[in-house]
GROMACS .gro file of C-alpha atoms in nm:
model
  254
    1UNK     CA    1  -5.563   7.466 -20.313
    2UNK     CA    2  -5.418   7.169 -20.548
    3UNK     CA    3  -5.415   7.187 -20.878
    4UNK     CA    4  -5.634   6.963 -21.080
    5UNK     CA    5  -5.438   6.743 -21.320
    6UNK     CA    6  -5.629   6.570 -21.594
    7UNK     CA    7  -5.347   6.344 -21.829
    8UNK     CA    8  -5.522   6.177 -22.157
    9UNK     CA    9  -5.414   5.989 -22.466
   10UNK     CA   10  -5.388   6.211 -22.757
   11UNK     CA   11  -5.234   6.083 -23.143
   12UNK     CA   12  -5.144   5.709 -23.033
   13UNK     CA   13  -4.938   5.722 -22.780
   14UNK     CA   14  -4.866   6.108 -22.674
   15UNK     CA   15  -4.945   6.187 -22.297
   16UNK     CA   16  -5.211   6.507 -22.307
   17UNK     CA   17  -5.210   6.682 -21.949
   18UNK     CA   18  -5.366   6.991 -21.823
   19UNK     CA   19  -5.333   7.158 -21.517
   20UNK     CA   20  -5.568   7.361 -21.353
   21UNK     CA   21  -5.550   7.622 -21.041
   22UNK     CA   22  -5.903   7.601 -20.947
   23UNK     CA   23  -5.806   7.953 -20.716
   24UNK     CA   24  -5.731   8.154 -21.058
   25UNK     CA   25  -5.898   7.984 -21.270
   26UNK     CA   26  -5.536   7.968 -21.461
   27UNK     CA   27  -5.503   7.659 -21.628
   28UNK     CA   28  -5.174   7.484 -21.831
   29UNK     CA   29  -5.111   7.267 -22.097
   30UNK     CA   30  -4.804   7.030 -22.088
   31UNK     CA   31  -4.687   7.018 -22.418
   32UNK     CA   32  -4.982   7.024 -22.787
   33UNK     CA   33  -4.969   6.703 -22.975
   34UNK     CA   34  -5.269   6.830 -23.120
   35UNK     CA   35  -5.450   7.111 -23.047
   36UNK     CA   36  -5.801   6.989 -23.140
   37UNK     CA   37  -5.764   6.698 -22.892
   38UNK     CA   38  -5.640   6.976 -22.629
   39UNK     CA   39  -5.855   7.194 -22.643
   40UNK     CA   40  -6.162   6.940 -22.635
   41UNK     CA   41  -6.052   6.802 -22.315
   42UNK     CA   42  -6.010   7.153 -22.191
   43UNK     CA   43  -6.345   7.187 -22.312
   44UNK     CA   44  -6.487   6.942 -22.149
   45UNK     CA   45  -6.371   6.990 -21.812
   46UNK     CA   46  -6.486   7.335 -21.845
   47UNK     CA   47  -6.106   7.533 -21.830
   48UNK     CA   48  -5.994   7.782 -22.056
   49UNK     CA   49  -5.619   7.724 -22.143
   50UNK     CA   50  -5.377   8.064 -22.064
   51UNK     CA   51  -5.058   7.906 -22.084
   52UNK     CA   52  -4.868   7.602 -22.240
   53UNK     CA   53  -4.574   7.470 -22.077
   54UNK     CA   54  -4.322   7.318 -22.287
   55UNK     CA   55  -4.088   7.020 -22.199
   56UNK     CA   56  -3.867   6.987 -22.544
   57UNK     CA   57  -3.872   7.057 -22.883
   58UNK     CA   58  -3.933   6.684 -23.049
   59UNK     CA   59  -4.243   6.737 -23.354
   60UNK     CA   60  -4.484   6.561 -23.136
   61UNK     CA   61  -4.458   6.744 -22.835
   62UNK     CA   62  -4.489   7.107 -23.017
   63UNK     CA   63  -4.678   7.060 -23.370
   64UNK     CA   64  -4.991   7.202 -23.217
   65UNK     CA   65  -4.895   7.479 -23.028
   66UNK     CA   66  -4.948   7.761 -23.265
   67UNK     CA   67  -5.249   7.651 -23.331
   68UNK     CA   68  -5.382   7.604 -22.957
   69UNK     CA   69  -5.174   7.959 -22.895
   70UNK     CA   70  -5.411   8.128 -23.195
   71UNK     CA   71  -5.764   7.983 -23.038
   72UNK     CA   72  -5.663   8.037 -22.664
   73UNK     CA   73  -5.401   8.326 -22.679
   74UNK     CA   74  -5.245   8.117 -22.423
   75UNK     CA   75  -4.836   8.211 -22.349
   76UNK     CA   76  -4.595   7.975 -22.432
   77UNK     CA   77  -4.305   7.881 -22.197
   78UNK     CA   78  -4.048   7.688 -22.360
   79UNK     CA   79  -3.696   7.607 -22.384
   80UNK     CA   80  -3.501   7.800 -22.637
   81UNK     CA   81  -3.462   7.498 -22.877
   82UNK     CA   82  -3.850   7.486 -22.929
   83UNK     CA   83  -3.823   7.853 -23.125
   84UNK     CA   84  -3.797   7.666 -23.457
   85UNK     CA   85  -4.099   7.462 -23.409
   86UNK     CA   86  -4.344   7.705 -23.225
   87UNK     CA   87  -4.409   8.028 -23.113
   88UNK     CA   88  -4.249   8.071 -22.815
   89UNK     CA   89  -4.360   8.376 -22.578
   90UNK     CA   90  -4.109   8.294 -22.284
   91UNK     CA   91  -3.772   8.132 -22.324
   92UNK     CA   92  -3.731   7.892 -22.027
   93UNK     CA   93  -3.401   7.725 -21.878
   94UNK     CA   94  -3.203   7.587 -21.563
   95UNK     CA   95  -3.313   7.823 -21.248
   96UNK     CA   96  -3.594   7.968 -21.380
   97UNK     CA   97  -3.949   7.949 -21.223
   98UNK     CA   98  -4.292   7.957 -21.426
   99UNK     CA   99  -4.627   8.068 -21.215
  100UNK     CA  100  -4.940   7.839 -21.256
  101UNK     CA  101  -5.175   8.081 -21.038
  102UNK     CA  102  -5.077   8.068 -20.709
  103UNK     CA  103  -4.839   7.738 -20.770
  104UNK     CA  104  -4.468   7.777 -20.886
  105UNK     CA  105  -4.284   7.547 -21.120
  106UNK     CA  106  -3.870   7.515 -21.113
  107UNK     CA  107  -3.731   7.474 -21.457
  108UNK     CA  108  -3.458   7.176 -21.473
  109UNK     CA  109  -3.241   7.138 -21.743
  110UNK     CA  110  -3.291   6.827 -21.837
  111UNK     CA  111  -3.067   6.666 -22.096
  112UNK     CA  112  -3.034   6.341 -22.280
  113UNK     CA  113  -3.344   6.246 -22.486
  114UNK     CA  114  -3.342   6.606 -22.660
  115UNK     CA  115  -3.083   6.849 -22.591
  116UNK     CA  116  -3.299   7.108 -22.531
  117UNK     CA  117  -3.545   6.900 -22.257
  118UNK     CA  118  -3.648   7.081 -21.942
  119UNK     CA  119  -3.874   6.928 -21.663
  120UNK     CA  120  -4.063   7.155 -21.441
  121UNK     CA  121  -4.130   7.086 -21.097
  122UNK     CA  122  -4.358   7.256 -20.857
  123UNK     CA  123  -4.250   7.130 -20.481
  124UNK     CA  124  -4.566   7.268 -20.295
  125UNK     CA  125  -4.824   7.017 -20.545
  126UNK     CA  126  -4.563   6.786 -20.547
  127UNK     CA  127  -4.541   6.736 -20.928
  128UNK     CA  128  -4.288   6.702 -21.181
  129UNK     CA  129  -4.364   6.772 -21.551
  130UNK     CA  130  -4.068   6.537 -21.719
  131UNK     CA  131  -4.182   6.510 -22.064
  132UNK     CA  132  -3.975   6.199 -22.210
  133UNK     CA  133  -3.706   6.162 -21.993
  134UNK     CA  134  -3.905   5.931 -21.787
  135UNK     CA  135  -4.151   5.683 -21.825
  136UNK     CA  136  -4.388   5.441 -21.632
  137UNK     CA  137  -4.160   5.196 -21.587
  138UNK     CA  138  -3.906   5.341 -21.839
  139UNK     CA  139  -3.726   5.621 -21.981
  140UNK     CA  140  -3.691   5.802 -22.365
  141UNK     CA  141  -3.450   5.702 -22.592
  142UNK     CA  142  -3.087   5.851 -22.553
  143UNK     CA  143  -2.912   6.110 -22.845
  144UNK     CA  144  -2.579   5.962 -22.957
  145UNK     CA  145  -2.308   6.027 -22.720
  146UNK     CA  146  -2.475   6.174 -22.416
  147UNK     CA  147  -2.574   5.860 -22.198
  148UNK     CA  148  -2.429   6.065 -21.935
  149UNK     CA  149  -2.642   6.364 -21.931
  150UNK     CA  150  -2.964   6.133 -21.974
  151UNK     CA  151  -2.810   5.897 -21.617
  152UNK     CA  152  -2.748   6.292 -21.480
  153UNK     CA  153  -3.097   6.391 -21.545
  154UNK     CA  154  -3.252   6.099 -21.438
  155UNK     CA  155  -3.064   6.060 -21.090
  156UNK     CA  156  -3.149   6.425 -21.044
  157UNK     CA  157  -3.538   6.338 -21.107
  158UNK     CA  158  -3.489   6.028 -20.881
  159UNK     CA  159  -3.384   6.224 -20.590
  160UNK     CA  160  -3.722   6.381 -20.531
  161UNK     CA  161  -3.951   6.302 -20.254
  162UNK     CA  162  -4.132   5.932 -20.322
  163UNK     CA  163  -4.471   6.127 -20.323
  164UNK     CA  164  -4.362   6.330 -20.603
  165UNK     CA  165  -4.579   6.244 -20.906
  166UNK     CA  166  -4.441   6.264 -21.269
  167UNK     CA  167  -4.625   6.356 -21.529
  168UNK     CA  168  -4.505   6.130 -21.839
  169UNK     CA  169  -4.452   6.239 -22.242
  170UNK     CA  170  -4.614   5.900 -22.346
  171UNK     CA  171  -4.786   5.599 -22.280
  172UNK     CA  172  -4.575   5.277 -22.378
  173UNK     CA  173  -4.606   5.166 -22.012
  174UNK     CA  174  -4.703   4.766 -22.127
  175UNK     CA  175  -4.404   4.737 -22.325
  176UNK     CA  176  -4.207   4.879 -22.051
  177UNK     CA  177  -4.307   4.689 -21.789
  178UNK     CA  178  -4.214   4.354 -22.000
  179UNK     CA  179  -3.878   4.476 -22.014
  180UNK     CA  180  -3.869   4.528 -21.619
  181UNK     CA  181  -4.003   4.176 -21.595
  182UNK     CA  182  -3.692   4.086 -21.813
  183UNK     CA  183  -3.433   4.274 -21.652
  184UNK     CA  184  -3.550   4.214 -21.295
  185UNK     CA  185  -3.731   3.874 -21.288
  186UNK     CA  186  -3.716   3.822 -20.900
  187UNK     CA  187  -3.887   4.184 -20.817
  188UNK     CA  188  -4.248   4.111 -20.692
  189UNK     CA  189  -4.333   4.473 -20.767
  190UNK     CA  190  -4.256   4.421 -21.133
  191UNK     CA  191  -4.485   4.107 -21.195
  192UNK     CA  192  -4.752   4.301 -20.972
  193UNK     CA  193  -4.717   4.628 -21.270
  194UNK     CA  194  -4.672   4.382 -21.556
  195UNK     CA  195  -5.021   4.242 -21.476
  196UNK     CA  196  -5.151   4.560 -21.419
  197UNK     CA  197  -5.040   4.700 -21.738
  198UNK     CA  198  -5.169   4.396 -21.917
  199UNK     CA  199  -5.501   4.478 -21.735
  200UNK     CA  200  -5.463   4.818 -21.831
  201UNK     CA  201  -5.401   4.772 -22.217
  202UNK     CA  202  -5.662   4.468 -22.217
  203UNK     CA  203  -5.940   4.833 -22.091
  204UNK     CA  204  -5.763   5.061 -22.340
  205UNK     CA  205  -5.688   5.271 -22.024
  206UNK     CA  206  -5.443   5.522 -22.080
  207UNK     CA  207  -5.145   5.551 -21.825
  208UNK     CA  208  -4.887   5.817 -21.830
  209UNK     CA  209  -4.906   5.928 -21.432
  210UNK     CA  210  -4.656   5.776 -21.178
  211UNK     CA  211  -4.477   5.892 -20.900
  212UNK     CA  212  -4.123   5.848 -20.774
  213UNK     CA  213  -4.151   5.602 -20.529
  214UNK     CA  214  -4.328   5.375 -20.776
  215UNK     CA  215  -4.063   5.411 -21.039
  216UNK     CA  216  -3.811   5.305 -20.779
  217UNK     CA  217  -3.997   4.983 -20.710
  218UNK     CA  218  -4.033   4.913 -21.060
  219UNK     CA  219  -3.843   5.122 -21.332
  220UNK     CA  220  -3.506   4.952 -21.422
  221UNK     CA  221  -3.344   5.289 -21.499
  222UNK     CA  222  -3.430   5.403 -21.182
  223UNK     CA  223  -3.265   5.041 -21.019
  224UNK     CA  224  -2.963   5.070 -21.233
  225UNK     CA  225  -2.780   5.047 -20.919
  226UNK     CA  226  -2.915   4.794 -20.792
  227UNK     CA  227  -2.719   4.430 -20.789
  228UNK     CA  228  -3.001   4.299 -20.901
  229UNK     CA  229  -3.009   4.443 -21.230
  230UNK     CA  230  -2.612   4.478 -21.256
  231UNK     CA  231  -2.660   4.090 -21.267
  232UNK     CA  232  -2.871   4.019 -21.535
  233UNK     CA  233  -2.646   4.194 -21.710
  234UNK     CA  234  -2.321   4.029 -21.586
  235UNK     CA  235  -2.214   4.387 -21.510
  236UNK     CA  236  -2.191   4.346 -21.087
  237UNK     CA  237  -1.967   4.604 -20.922
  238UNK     CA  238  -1.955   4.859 -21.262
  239UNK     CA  239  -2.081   5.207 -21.187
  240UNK     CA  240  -2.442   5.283 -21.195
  241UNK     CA  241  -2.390   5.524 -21.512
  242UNK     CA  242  -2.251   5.211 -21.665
  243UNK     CA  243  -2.508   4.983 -21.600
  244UNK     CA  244  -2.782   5.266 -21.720
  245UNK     CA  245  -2.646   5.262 -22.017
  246UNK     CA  246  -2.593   4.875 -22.103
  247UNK     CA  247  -2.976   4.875 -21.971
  248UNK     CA  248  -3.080   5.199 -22.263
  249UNK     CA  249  -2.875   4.951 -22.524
  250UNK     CA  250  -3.062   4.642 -22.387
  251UNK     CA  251  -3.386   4.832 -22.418
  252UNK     CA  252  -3.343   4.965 -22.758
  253UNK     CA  253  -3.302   4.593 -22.890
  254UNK     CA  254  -3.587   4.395 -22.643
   0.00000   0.00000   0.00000
């Protein structure tokens, strides 16, 4: 059976998701903004959390683990760097799998945003848990010096099949998508999300699930080699690494 995903808005901006193997009964959290706010949407789909699933060690992806850990004596699987920050029950890294009842989860190292950032992906729901190294319609900011690793990650992500949905760290999809519309003016698919997202934010709906093929439509990170894009930035025939990064610089100034 599929798992049920439920992703919801928790602090401002932070992407709350739960998984759930309605088989077992097992159920996941992605990452405790807050544990209150987790466990009430737990609570009121009716799942009791075992196990929290950890994508890096950033404050606002871990500050309310130990507390969700002490009320649901759920396990923690997270990479090693989240050991200063939270209790962690299971170190996790490249090659490693993580059980969800009956599904199983591939841990990819996934560099650039935090040094320490994994995504897990489970092939047979077709899901990818990717924290903050992408975004509808954008990607997390880049540490000093490793633009590389983030363009690595990201073409790895990229190269999964279209139906592949991604399970975002946070919601900043409307200021995204006005970036697309500036870096890749002539894409139809871009005004068609831009209008969405205004829609969305106009409802106060929350938006944090996308899937591959809709990032590749739309995402400029995802285009980066794509002429289009390598022209608005006068940068036509540079390496796709190279134009990911002048498009992370353009980004953090827009």
């Amino acid at each position: 059976m599929p798992l049920d995903i439920h992703v919801f808005r928790t602090l401002s901006d932070n992407a709350g998701a739960l998984l759930h193997d309605p088989a077992s009964g097992a159920c996941a959290a992605v990452d405790v903004p807050d544990a209150s706010e987790v466990l009430a949407a737990a609570g009121a789909k009716g799942w009791a959390i075992s196990q929290i699933l950890v994508t890096h060690e950033h404050a606002d992806h871990i500050q309310g683990i130990a507390a969700l850990k002490q009320a649901t004596g759920a396990r923690v699987y997270a990479p090693a760097a989240a050991r200063g920050g939270a209790p962690v029950d299971v170190v996790i890294g490249e090659g490693d799998h993580v059980a969800l009842g009956g599904d199983d989860f591939e841990v990819w190292a996934t560099p650039g945003h935090a040094e320490g950032h994994v995504s897990l992906i489970s092939r047979a729901s077709a899901l990818a848990l990717v924290g903050d190294v992408v975004f509808v319609m954008g990607c997390g900011r880049v540490m000093p010096g490793r633009m590389e690793a983030m363009w690595t990650s990201l073409s790895r992500l990229m190269a999964l099949p279209d139906a592949t949905r991604l399970i975002t760290g946070h919601d900043y999809t409307l200021s995204n998508a006005r970036f697309a519309a500036a870096m890749d003016p002539g894409n139809p698919a871009v005004a068609a999300r831009l209008a969405e997202a205004e829609t969305a934010k106009a409802a106060g709906r929350f938006w944090a699930l996308t899937t591959i093929a809709e990032e590749k439509a739309t995402n400029p990170f995802f285009r980066a080699g794509e002429t289009a894009l390598a022209a608005t930035l006068g940068l036509v025939g540079k390496p796709a690494g190279e134009i990911f990064a002048a498009l992370r610089e353009a980004k953090n100034k827009f």
